[in-house]
Amino acid sequence: MPPQPAAAVQLSDLGSYQSVVRLVLTHDVITATRPRPGTLEAVLRWADQLARDLRDVLGYTLIATTRQVRLIRRIDALDATQTAIFTAKSGRPFDRRRLAYLCLFLASFSRSRVEISLADLVRAFTPTANAIDGLGFDPVINAHKAAVVDVLDWLADRGALRLSDGSVESWTADTDRGDALYDIDHDICAALFRPARPVQHLTSAAGLLDATFTSARRTAQREAAAQRAARALIEYPVVYYAQVEPEVAEALRQPGGVAESLARLTGLAVERRAEGVLLADAGGKFTDRPFPGRGGAVNRAAGLLLAKVADVLEDPDQRPARLPLPPEAADQRDLLERIDAALPLAGVVTELAWSAPGDEEAYPERVRGSAGPVTQDASRGGPSGPDVSAPGASGGGHAEPALLPFIADSTLHSMITDLYDEVGAASFTVTWQHDPRGLLNAAVAFLADLRLLRRVPGGALVLPAAARYRNIKLALPVRHAEGQLALDLFGSGGNGSDPGGDGDG
């Protein structure tokens, strides 16, 4: 049995404690001003209990000081959502250039300096950036300057830098005369960059993954499996038994075990089905992907698309083909290979490694191959990476993969065309009203992130958790005061909850 979390918390304080747990799990760093004033004090009140519970239940390490709180996670698998914290103020995800600049900036902050000017910072990092073939920095290139500004904003938002004089806008307008002066908080800088292993010693991204199930003691193996199960359940929207290791599936199946411990720790609700288990967040605040909701055209289109899919599955005259769910170990292997392809060879980064991320037209397999995480034993691999053979390939006890309904791309295209005809193109905002195919791709990718659909060549598989939204029905457009048409899903059977506790923050 896993440890009972919040054991010393009075029932009258349990709600407050669970709220603090959710804050820690959904914010990469908490400071006096981030995410808002007063949060740090609320977290520090429970620091000792939090550290014990997060260590015992999830295997995480909580670093709490009077000035900042940082949760150090153990990573069992790599997936695309783990870059979600690296976003610009505009909400656009960091590309590889911005990620590289961020690393170079942090490396250039000397402990002997308590402040640094932007001009000095750029002078210090420019030779290093230019020494990396395919990266570089040129102050006359607007895209390079924009990347610098996004990185500085990201660091300032987390308290690693504090603007004390000048402005970054003046530097952007004139890099020769404009300047800005920043105070450096080295403690926060150190908390932001804490790799599990020395990065310079890694020969593969697989080296960042957690190594479990290595102990010969069965008790230790059960504890490791329980923590691995808890991490899967807390980090991803839904966990399907067929796609995790037998030890992890067994830990999740136990009544009163891992799932119930997480429910007490976080305040979320456990939903069990024959195919798997999830944590439902009725409040919609413990997820970076609230669904269904009013989160924009993609969110609404995804709900309407599920309604169309449900109609196909329930129509006796339409019998979609059924295909086996591909093992996610193959996705993990593909993702690791693509990440490792970006490693510099003899100091040279390949051109492909620096192509724009998310370019679905140029590299569709890159988008579709990273839609979901895998739980695997990273300890089985050598320097080149872990053993990511398909589940059950070595007698691991997995049953034959279930056959899932397959919706062909042609059917999906017809669905989005029908939606545009039924509710009008203007209902999908200016961004998408002339791009139904683009909205379809975005909605399917969104549903894949939620583990409701699974992209496969030629279409998508309908995953079991999609059935919980089968009562979402198409609602008539309602006109807001400003005249913008929108679609109200809450009045059409949606329960307003996320399909799981996706706490990536």
Coordinates of C-alpha atoms in Angstrom, one line a residue:
M1 CA 0.0 0.0 0.0
P2 CA 1.3 3.5 -0.8
P3 CA 1.9 5.9 2.0
Q4 CA -1.2 7.9 3.1
P5 CA -0.6 11.5 2.1
A6 CA -1.7 14.4 4.2
A7 CA -1.6 12.2 7.3
A8 CA -0.9 15.0 9.7
V9 CA -3.4 17.5 8.1
Q10 CA -6.5 18.2 9.9
L11 CA -9.7 17.7 8.0
S12 CA -10.6 21.4 8.3
D13 CA -7.3 22.2 6.6
L14 CA -7.4 19.5 4.0
G15 CA -8.9 21.7 1.3
S16 CA -6.2 24.4 1.8
Y17 CA -3.5 21.8 1.7
Q18 CA -4.8 20.2 -1.5
S19 CA -4.9 23.7 -3.1
V20 CA -1.3 24.2 -2.3
V21 CA -0.4 20.8 -3.7
R22 CA -2.1 21.7 -7.0
L23 CA -0.2 25.0 -7.1
V24 CA 3.2 23.3 -6.6
L25 CA 2.4 20.7 -9.3
T26 CA 1.3 23.3 -11.9
H27 CA 4.0 25.9 -11.5
D28 CA 7.6 25.3 -12.3
V29 CA 8.8 27.9 -9.8
I30 CA 7.0 29.8 -7.1
T31 CA 8.4 33.2 -5.8
A32 CA 7.1 36.1 -3.8
T33 CA 5.3 37.5 -6.9
R34 CA 4.8 34.3 -9.0
P35 CA 2.2 33.2 -9.7
R36 CA 0.7 35.9 -7.5
P37 CA 1.6 37.6 -4.2
G38 CA 0.8 35.5 -1.1
T39 CA 1.3 32.1 -2.9
L40 CA 4.8 31.6 -1.6
E41 CA 3.7 32.1 2.0
A42 CA 0.8 29.7 1.6
V43 CA 3.1 27.0 0.2
L44 CA 5.9 27.5 2.8
R45 CA 3.3 26.9 5.6
W46 CA 3.0 23.3 4.4
A47 CA 6.6 22.9 3.2
D48 CA 7.6 20.0 5.4
Q49 CA 4.4 18.0 4.8
L50 CA 4.5 18.8 1.1
A51 CA 8.1 17.5 0.9
R52 CA 7.2 14.2 2.6
D53 CA 4.1 13.6 0.5
L54 CA 5.6 14.5 -2.8
R55 CA 8.6 12.3 -2.1
D56 CA 6.7 9.3 -0.8
V57 CA 3.9 9.3 -3.3
L58 CA 5.6 10.6 -6.5
G59 CA 9.3 10.4 -5.8
Y60 CA 9.6 14.1 -6.4
T61 CA 11.9 16.4 -4.5
L62 CA 10.7 19.8 -3.2
I63 CA 13.2 22.5 -2.7
A64 CA 11.7 25.2 -0.5
T65 CA 13.5 28.3 0.7
T66 CA 12.2 31.6 2.1
R67 CA 12.5 33.1 -1.4
Q68 CA 11.4 30.4 -3.8
V69 CA 9.9 26.9 -4.1
R70 CA 10.9 24.5 -6.9
L71 CA 9.6 21.0 -7.5
I72 CA 12.2 18.6 -9.0
R73 CA 10.4 15.9 -11.0
R74 CA 11.5 12.5 -12.0
I75 CA 10.9 11.8 -15.7
D76 CA 9.8 8.4 -16.8
A77 CA 9.3 9.3 -20.5
L78 CA 9.7 12.2 -22.9
D79 CA 6.8 13.9 -24.5
A80 CA 5.9 17.1 -26.3
T81 CA 4.0 18.6 -23.3
Q82 CA 7.1 18.9 -21.2
T83 CA 8.2 22.0 -23.1
A84 CA 4.9 23.8 -22.2
I85 CA 6.6 25.9 -19.6
F86 CA 8.8 27.5 -22.2
T87 CA 6.5 30.0 -23.8
A88 CA 6.8 33.7 -24.7
K89 CA 4.5 36.3 -23.4
S90 CA 2.5 35.9 -26.6
G91 CA 1.9 32.3 -25.7
R92 CA 4.0 31.0 -28.6
P93 CA 6.1 28.1 -27.6
F94 CA 9.9 28.5 -27.5
D95 CA 11.6 27.2 -30.6
R96 CA 15.0 25.6 -30.5
R97 CA 16.8 29.0 -30.9
R98 CA 15.1 30.4 -27.8
L99 CA 15.8 27.3 -25.8
A100 CA 19.5 27.5 -26.8
Y101 CA 19.7 31.2 -26.0
L102 CA 18.1 30.4 -22.6
C103 CA 20.8 27.9 -21.8
L104 CA 23.6 30.2 -23.0
F105 CA 22.3 33.1 -20.9
L106 CA 22.1 30.9 -17.7
A107 CA 25.6 29.7 -18.4
S108 CA 26.9 33.2 -18.7
F109 CA 25.7 34.5 -15.3
S110 CA 28.9 34.5 -13.3
R111 CA 28.3 34.1 -9.5
S112 CA 30.6 37.0 -8.9
R113 CA 28.2 39.4 -10.6
V114 CA 25.0 40.6 -9.0
E115 CA 23.9 42.7 -12.0
I116 CA 24.5 42.7 -15.7
S117 CA 23.7 45.0 -18.5
L118 CA 21.9 43.6 -21.6
A119 CA 24.7 44.9 -23.8
D120 CA 27.3 43.0 -21.7
L121 CA 25.2 39.9 -21.6
V122 CA 24.9 39.9 -25.4
R123 CA 28.6 40.5 -25.9
A124 CA 29.3 37.5 -23.6
F125 CA 27.0 35.1 -25.2
T126 CA 27.4 36.1 -28.9
P127 CA 30.8 34.3 -29.5
T128 CA 29.4 31.1 -27.9
A129 CA 26.2 31.3 -30.0
N130 CA 28.2 32.0 -33.2
A131 CA 30.5 29.0 -32.4
I132 CA 27.5 26.7 -32.8
D133 CA 26.9 26.0 -36.4
G134 CA 23.3 26.5 -37.2
L135 CA 22.6 28.8 -34.2
G136 CA 24.5 32.1 -34.1
F137 CA 23.4 35.6 -33.1
D138 CA 23.4 38.7 -35.3
P139 CA 22.0 41.9 -33.7
V140 CA 20.8 43.2 -37.1
I141 CA 18.5 40.2 -37.6
N142 CA 15.1 41.0 -36.0
A143 CA 14.3 37.3 -35.4
H144 CA 17.5 36.9 -33.3
K145 CA 16.7 40.0 -31.2
A146 CA 13.1 38.9 -30.7
A147 CA 14.4 35.5 -29.4
V148 CA 16.6 37.4 -26.9
V149 CA 13.7 39.5 -25.7
D150 CA 11.5 36.4 -25.2
V151 CA 14.2 34.7 -23.1
L152 CA 14.8 37.8 -21.0
D153 CA 11.0 38.1 -20.3
W154 CA 10.9 34.4 -19.4
L155 CA 13.7 34.8 -16.9
A156 CA 12.3 38.0 -15.5
D157 CA 8.9 36.4 -15.0
R158 CA 10.4 33.8 -12.8
G159 CA 12.5 36.2 -10.8
A160 CA 15.9 35.1 -12.1
L161 CA 16.4 38.6 -13.5
R162 CA 14.9 41.9 -12.3
L163 CA 15.0 45.0 -14.5
S164 CA 16.5 47.9 -12.5
D165 CA 17.2 50.5 -15.2
G166 CA 16.7 51.1 -18.9
S167 CA 14.4 49.0 -21.1
V168 CA 14.7 46.1 -23.4
E169 CA 12.6 48.0 -25.9
S170 CA 15.3 50.7 -26.2
W171 CA 17.9 48.0 -26.9
T172 CA 15.7 46.3 -29.5
A173 CA 15.2 49.7 -31.3
D174 CA 19.0 50.4 -31.2
T175 CA 21.4 47.8 -30.0
D176 CA 24.3 50.2 -30.1
R177 CA 22.8 52.9 -27.9
G178 CA 19.9 51.3 -26.1
D179 CA 20.5 49.2 -23.0
A180 CA 18.9 47.6 -19.9
L181 CA 20.4 46.8 -16.5
Y182 CA 19.3 43.6 -14.7
D183 CA 19.8 42.3 -11.2
I184 CA 20.6 38.6 -11.1
D185 CA 19.1 36.1 -8.6
H186 CA 21.6 33.3 -8.7
D187 CA 19.5 31.1 -6.4
I188 CA 16.6 31.1 -8.7
C189 CA 18.9 30.6 -11.7
A190 CA 20.3 27.5 -10.0
A191 CA 16.8 26.2 -9.2
L192 CA 15.7 26.6 -12.8
F193 CA 18.4 24.5 -14.2
R194 CA 18.8 21.2 -12.3
P195 CA 19.3 18.3 -14.7
A196 CA 19.0 14.8 -13.3
R197 CA 22.5 14.1 -14.5
P198 CA 25.4 16.2 -15.8
V199 CA 24.3 17.1 -19.3
Q200 CA 27.9 17.1 -20.6
H201 CA 28.1 13.4 -19.8
L202 CA 24.9 12.3 -21.7
T203 CA 25.2 10.6 -25.0
S204 CA 21.4 10.4 -25.4
A205 CA 18.3 12.1 -24.2
A206 CA 17.4 8.7 -22.7
G207 CA 19.9 9.5 -20.0
L208 CA 17.5 12.1 -18.5
L209 CA 14.9 9.4 -17.8
D210 CA 14.4 7.9 -14.4
A211 CA 15.9 4.4 -13.7
T212 CA 13.5 2.2 -11.8
F213 CA 12.9 -1.5 -11.0
T214 CA 16.6 -2.0 -10.5
S215 CA 16.5 -3.3 -6.9
A216 CA 16.4 -7.0 -6.3
R217 CA 14.0 -6.5 -3.3
R218 CA 10.4 -7.0 -4.2
T219 CA 9.3 -4.4 -1.7
A220 CA 11.5 -1.8 -3.4
Q221 CA 10.2 -2.8 -6.8
R222 CA 6.6 -2.5 -5.7
E223 CA 7.4 1.0 -4.2
A224 CA 9.1 2.0 -7.5
A225 CA 6.1 0.7 -9.5
A226 CA 3.6 2.6 -7.3
Q227 CA 5.6 5.9 -7.7
R228 CA 5.8 5.4 -11.4
A229 CA 2.1 4.7 -11.6
A230 CA 1.4 7.9 -9.5
R231 CA 3.6 10.0 -11.8
A232 CA 1.8 8.7 -14.9
L233 CA -1.6 9.5 -13.4
I234 CA -0.7 12.9 -12.2
E235 CA 1.1 14.0 -15.3
Y236 CA -1.1 12.7 -18.1
P237 CA -4.9 13.0 -18.7
V238 CA -5.6 9.3 -18.6
V239 CA -3.6 6.1 -18.1
Y240 CA -4.6 3.0 -20.1
Y241 CA -3.6 -0.3 -18.5
A242 CA -2.7 -1.9 -21.9
Q243 CA 0.0 0.8 -22.5
V244 CA 2.0 0.7 -19.3
E245 CA 4.2 -2.0 -17.7
P246 CA 2.4 -4.8 -15.9
E247 CA 3.8 -3.6 -12.6
V248 CA 2.4 -0.1 -13.1
A249 CA -1.0 -1.4 -14.3
E250 CA -1.3 -3.6 -11.2
A251 CA -0.5 -0.7 -8.9
L252 CA -3.2 1.4 -10.6
R253 CA -5.7 -1.4 -10.4
Q254 CA -5.4 -1.8 -6.7
P255 CA -8.5 -0.3 -4.9
G256 CA -7.6 2.2 -2.2
G257 CA -4.1 2.4 -3.7
V258 CA -2.2 4.8 -5.9
A259 CA -5.2 6.5 -7.4
E260 CA -7.0 7.1 -4.1
S261 CA -3.8 8.4 -2.5
L262 CA -3.5 11.0 -5.3
A263 CA -7.2 11.9 -4.9
R264 CA -6.5 12.7 -1.3
L265 CA -3.3 14.5 -2.1
T266 CA -4.8 16.7 -4.9
G267 CA -8.5 16.9 -4.2
L268 CA -9.3 15.4 -7.6
A269 CA -11.8 12.7 -8.3
V270 CA -10.9 9.1 -9.4
E271 CA -12.6 7.6 -12.5
R272 CA -12.0 4.0 -13.1
R273 CA -13.0 2.0 -16.2
A274 CA -12.1 -1.4 -17.5
E275 CA -9.5 0.2 -19.8
G276 CA -7.8 2.5 -17.4
V277 CA -8.0 5.2 -14.8
L278 CA -8.0 9.0 -14.7
L279 CA -8.2 11.9 -12.3
A280 CA -11.1 14.3 -13.2
D281 CA -10.7 18.0 -12.4
A282 CA -14.2 19.5 -12.2
G283 CA -12.7 22.9 -11.5
G284 CA -10.6 23.0 -14.6
K285 CA -7.6 24.6 -12.7
F286 CA -5.3 21.6 -12.5
T287 CA -4.7 21.2 -16.2
D288 CA -3.0 23.0 -19.0
R289 CA -5.7 21.6 -21.4
P290 CA -9.1 22.3 -19.9
F291 CA -11.8 20.5 -21.9
P292 CA -14.6 21.0 -22.7
G293 CA -14.6 24.8 -22.2
R294 CA -14.5 28.2 -23.6
G295 CA -10.9 28.0 -24.5
G296 CA -11.2 29.2 -28.1
A297 CA -12.0 27.8 -31.5
V298 CA -9.8 24.8 -31.2
N299 CA -11.3 23.7 -27.9
R300 CA -14.8 24.1 -29.3
A301 CA -14.1 22.4 -32.6
A302 CA -12.6 19.5 -30.7
G303 CA -15.8 19.0 -28.7
L304 CA -17.9 19.3 -31.8
L305 CA -15.6 16.8 -33.6
L306 CA -16.1 14.3 -30.8
A307 CA -19.9 14.7 -31.2
K308 CA -19.5 13.8 -34.9
V309 CA -17.3 10.8 -34.0
A310 CA -19.9 9.6 -31.5
D311 CA -22.6 9.8 -34.2
V312 CA -20.5 7.6 -36.4
L313 CA -19.9 5.0 -33.7
E314 CA -23.5 4.9 -32.7
D315 CA -24.9 4.6 -36.2
P316 CA -25.7 1.0 -36.9
D317 CA -25.3 1.7 -40.6
Q318 CA -21.7 2.9 -40.2
R319 CA -19.3 0.3 -39.0
P320 CA -15.8 1.8 -38.8
A321 CA -12.9 -0.5 -39.1
R322 CA -11.1 -1.5 -35.9
L323 CA -7.4 -1.4 -35.6
P324 CA -5.0 -2.3 -32.8
L325 CA -3.5 0.6 -30.8
P326 CA 0.1 1.0 -31.7
P327 CA 2.5 0.5 -28.7
E328 CA 3.6 3.9 -27.4
A329 CA 7.1 2.5 -26.9
A330 CA 7.5 3.0 -30.7
D331 CA 6.6 6.7 -30.3
Q332 CA 9.1 7.0 -27.4
R333 CA 11.8 5.4 -29.5
D334 CA 11.0 7.7 -32.4
L335 CA 11.0 10.8 -30.2
L336 CA 14.3 9.9 -28.6
E337 CA 15.9 9.3 -32.0
R338 CA 14.7 12.7 -33.2
I339 CA 16.0 14.5 -30.1
D340 CA 19.3 12.7 -30.3
A341 CA 19.5 13.8 -33.9
A342 CA 19.9 17.3 -32.6
L343 CA 23.0 16.5 -30.6
P344 CA 26.0 18.3 -32.2
L345 CA 28.5 16.0 -33.9
A346 CA 32.0 17.3 -33.7
G347 CA 30.5 20.7 -32.7
V348 CA 28.1 20.8 -35.7
V349 CA 24.4 20.8 -35.3
T350 CA 22.5 19.2 -38.2
E351 CA 20.2 21.4 -40.3
L352 CA 17.2 19.2 -39.5
A353 CA 17.7 19.7 -35.8
W354 CA 17.2 23.4 -36.2
S355 CA 14.1 23.3 -38.3
A356 CA 11.0 25.1 -36.9
P357 CA 9.2 22.9 -34.3
G358 CA 5.6 21.9 -35.0
D359 CA 5.9 22.1 -38.8
E360 CA 3.3 19.6 -39.5
E361 CA 3.3 20.0 -43.3
A362 CA 7.1 19.5 -43.6
Y363 CA 7.4 16.8 -40.9
P364 CA 4.0 15.3 -40.1
E365 CA 5.6 12.3 -38.5
R366 CA 7.3 14.5 -36.0
V367 CA 4.0 15.9 -34.8
R368 CA 2.1 12.7 -34.8
G369 CA 4.8 10.6 -33.2
S370 CA 5.0 12.6 -30.0
A371 CA 1.4 12.8 -29.0
G372 CA 1.7 10.6 -25.9
P373 CA 4.1 9.5 -23.2
V374 CA 5.3 6.0 -22.5
T375 CA 6.1 4.4 -19.2
Q376 CA 9.2 2.3 -19.7
D377 CA 12.1 1.0 -17.7
A378 CA 14.9 3.4 -18.6
S379 CA 17.4 1.3 -16.6
R380 CA 17.5 -1.5 -19.2
G381 CA 19.3 0.5 -21.8
G382 CA 23.0 1.2 -22.3
P383 CA 24.7 4.5 -23.3
S384 CA 22.7 4.6 -26.5
G385 CA 19.3 4.6 -24.8
P386 CA 16.9 2.4 -22.9
D387 CA 15.2 -0.8 -24.1
V388 CA 12.0 0.5 -25.7
S389 CA 10.8 -2.7 -27.3
A390 CA 7.0 -3.1 -27.5
P391 CA 5.1 -3.9 -24.3
G392 CA 4.8 -7.6 -23.9
A393 CA 7.5 -8.5 -26.4
S394 CA 9.6 -10.2 -23.8
G395 CA 6.8 -11.9 -21.9
G396 CA 5.9 -8.9 -19.8
G397 CA 2.3 -10.1 -19.4
H398 CA 0.5 -7.6 -21.6
A399 CA -2.7 -8.9 -23.2
E400 CA -3.2 -8.6 -26.9
P401 CA -3.9 -4.9 -27.9
A402 CA -7.5 -4.0 -28.0
L403 CA -9.1 -3.2 -31.4
L404 CA -10.2 0.5 -31.5
P405 CA -12.5 2.3 -33.9
F406 CA -10.6 3.9 -36.8
I407 CA -11.9 7.2 -38.3
A408 CA -10.3 7.8 -41.7
D409 CA -8.9 11.2 -42.7
S410 CA -11.6 11.4 -45.4
T411 CA -14.3 11.1 -42.8
L412 CA -12.6 13.7 -40.5
H413 CA -12.5 16.1 -43.5
S414 CA -16.2 15.5 -44.1
M415 CA -16.9 16.2 -40.4
I416 CA -15.1 19.6 -40.4
T417 CA -16.8 20.6 -43.7
D418 CA -20.2 19.7 -42.2
L419 CA -19.4 21.8 -39.1
Y420 CA -18.6 24.8 -41.2
D421 CA -21.8 24.4 -43.1
E422 CA -23.9 23.9 -40.0
V423 CA -22.7 26.7 -37.8
G424 CA -21.0 29.0 -40.3
A425 CA -17.3 29.8 -40.8
A426 CA -17.5 32.9 -38.7
S427 CA -18.2 30.8 -35.6
F428 CA -14.6 29.6 -35.7
T429 CA -13.1 33.1 -35.4
V430 CA -11.0 35.1 -37.9
T431 CA -8.0 32.8 -37.4
W432 CA -9.8 29.7 -38.7
Q433 CA -12.8 30.7 -40.7
H434 CA -10.9 30.3 -44.0
D435 CA -8.8 27.3 -42.9
P436 CA -11.0 24.3 -42.0
R437 CA -8.2 21.8 -42.7
G438 CA -5.9 23.7 -40.3
L439 CA -8.6 23.8 -37.6
L440 CA -9.2 20.1 -38.1
N441 CA -5.5 19.3 -37.6
A442 CA -5.3 21.5 -34.5
A443 CA -8.4 19.9 -33.0
V444 CA -7.2 16.4 -33.6
A445 CA -3.8 17.2 -32.2
F446 CA -5.5 18.7 -29.1
L447 CA -7.6 15.6 -28.6
A448 CA -4.5 13.5 -29.1
D449 CA -2.8 15.4 -26.3
L450 CA -5.8 14.6 -24.1
R451 CA -5.5 10.9 -25.1
L452 CA -9.0 10.9 -26.5
L453 CA -7.8 10.2 -30.1
R454 CA -4.6 8.7 -31.4
R455 CA -3.2 9.8 -34.7
V456 CA -2.2 6.9 -37.0
P457 CA -1.4 6.9 -40.7
G458 CA -4.5 7.7 -42.7
G459 CA -6.7 8.8 -39.8
A460 CA -7.2 8.5 -36.0
L461 CA -8.1 5.8 -33.5
V462 CA -10.9 6.6 -30.9
L463 CA -9.5 5.9 -27.5
P464 CA -11.7 4.7 -24.7
A465 CA -11.8 7.9 -22.6
A466 CA -13.5 9.7 -25.5
A467 CA -16.7 7.8 -24.5
R468 CA -17.1 10.0 -21.4
Y469 CA -17.9 12.9 -23.8
R470 CA -20.4 11.1 -26.0
N471 CA -23.2 13.3 -24.7
I472 CA -21.6 16.5 -26.1
K473 CA -24.1 17.8 -28.7
L474 CA -23.9 20.5 -31.2
A475 CA -25.4 23.7 -29.9
L476 CA -26.6 26.7 -31.9
P477 CA -24.2 29.6 -32.1
V478 CA -24.8 32.3 -29.6
R479 CA -23.9 35.9 -30.3
H480 CA -21.7 37.7 -27.7
A481 CA -22.2 41.4 -27.0
E482 CA -19.3 42.3 -29.3
G483 CA -21.0 40.4 -32.1
Q484 CA -18.6 37.4 -32.2
L485 CA -20.3 34.1 -32.7
A486 CA -19.3 31.3 -30.3
L487 CA -20.4 27.8 -29.5
D488 CA -21.8 27.0 -26.0
L489 CA -20.8 23.5 -25.1
F490 CA -21.6 23.7 -21.4
G491 CA -25.3 23.8 -22.3
S492 CA -25.1 20.7 -24.4
G493 CA -24.1 17.9 -22.0
G494 CA -20.5 18.6 -21.3
N495 CA -19.5 18.3 -17.6
G496 CA -16.9 21.0 -17.8
S497 CA -14.1 18.6 -16.5
D498 CA -10.8 17.8 -17.9
P499 CA -10.3 14.1 -18.8
G500 CA -7.5 13.9 -16.2
G501 CA -5.1 15.6 -13.9
D502 CA -2.7 16.8 -16.5
G503 CA -0.6 18.9 -14.1
D504 CA 2.2 19.9 -16.5
G505 CA 1.4 23.5 -15.8

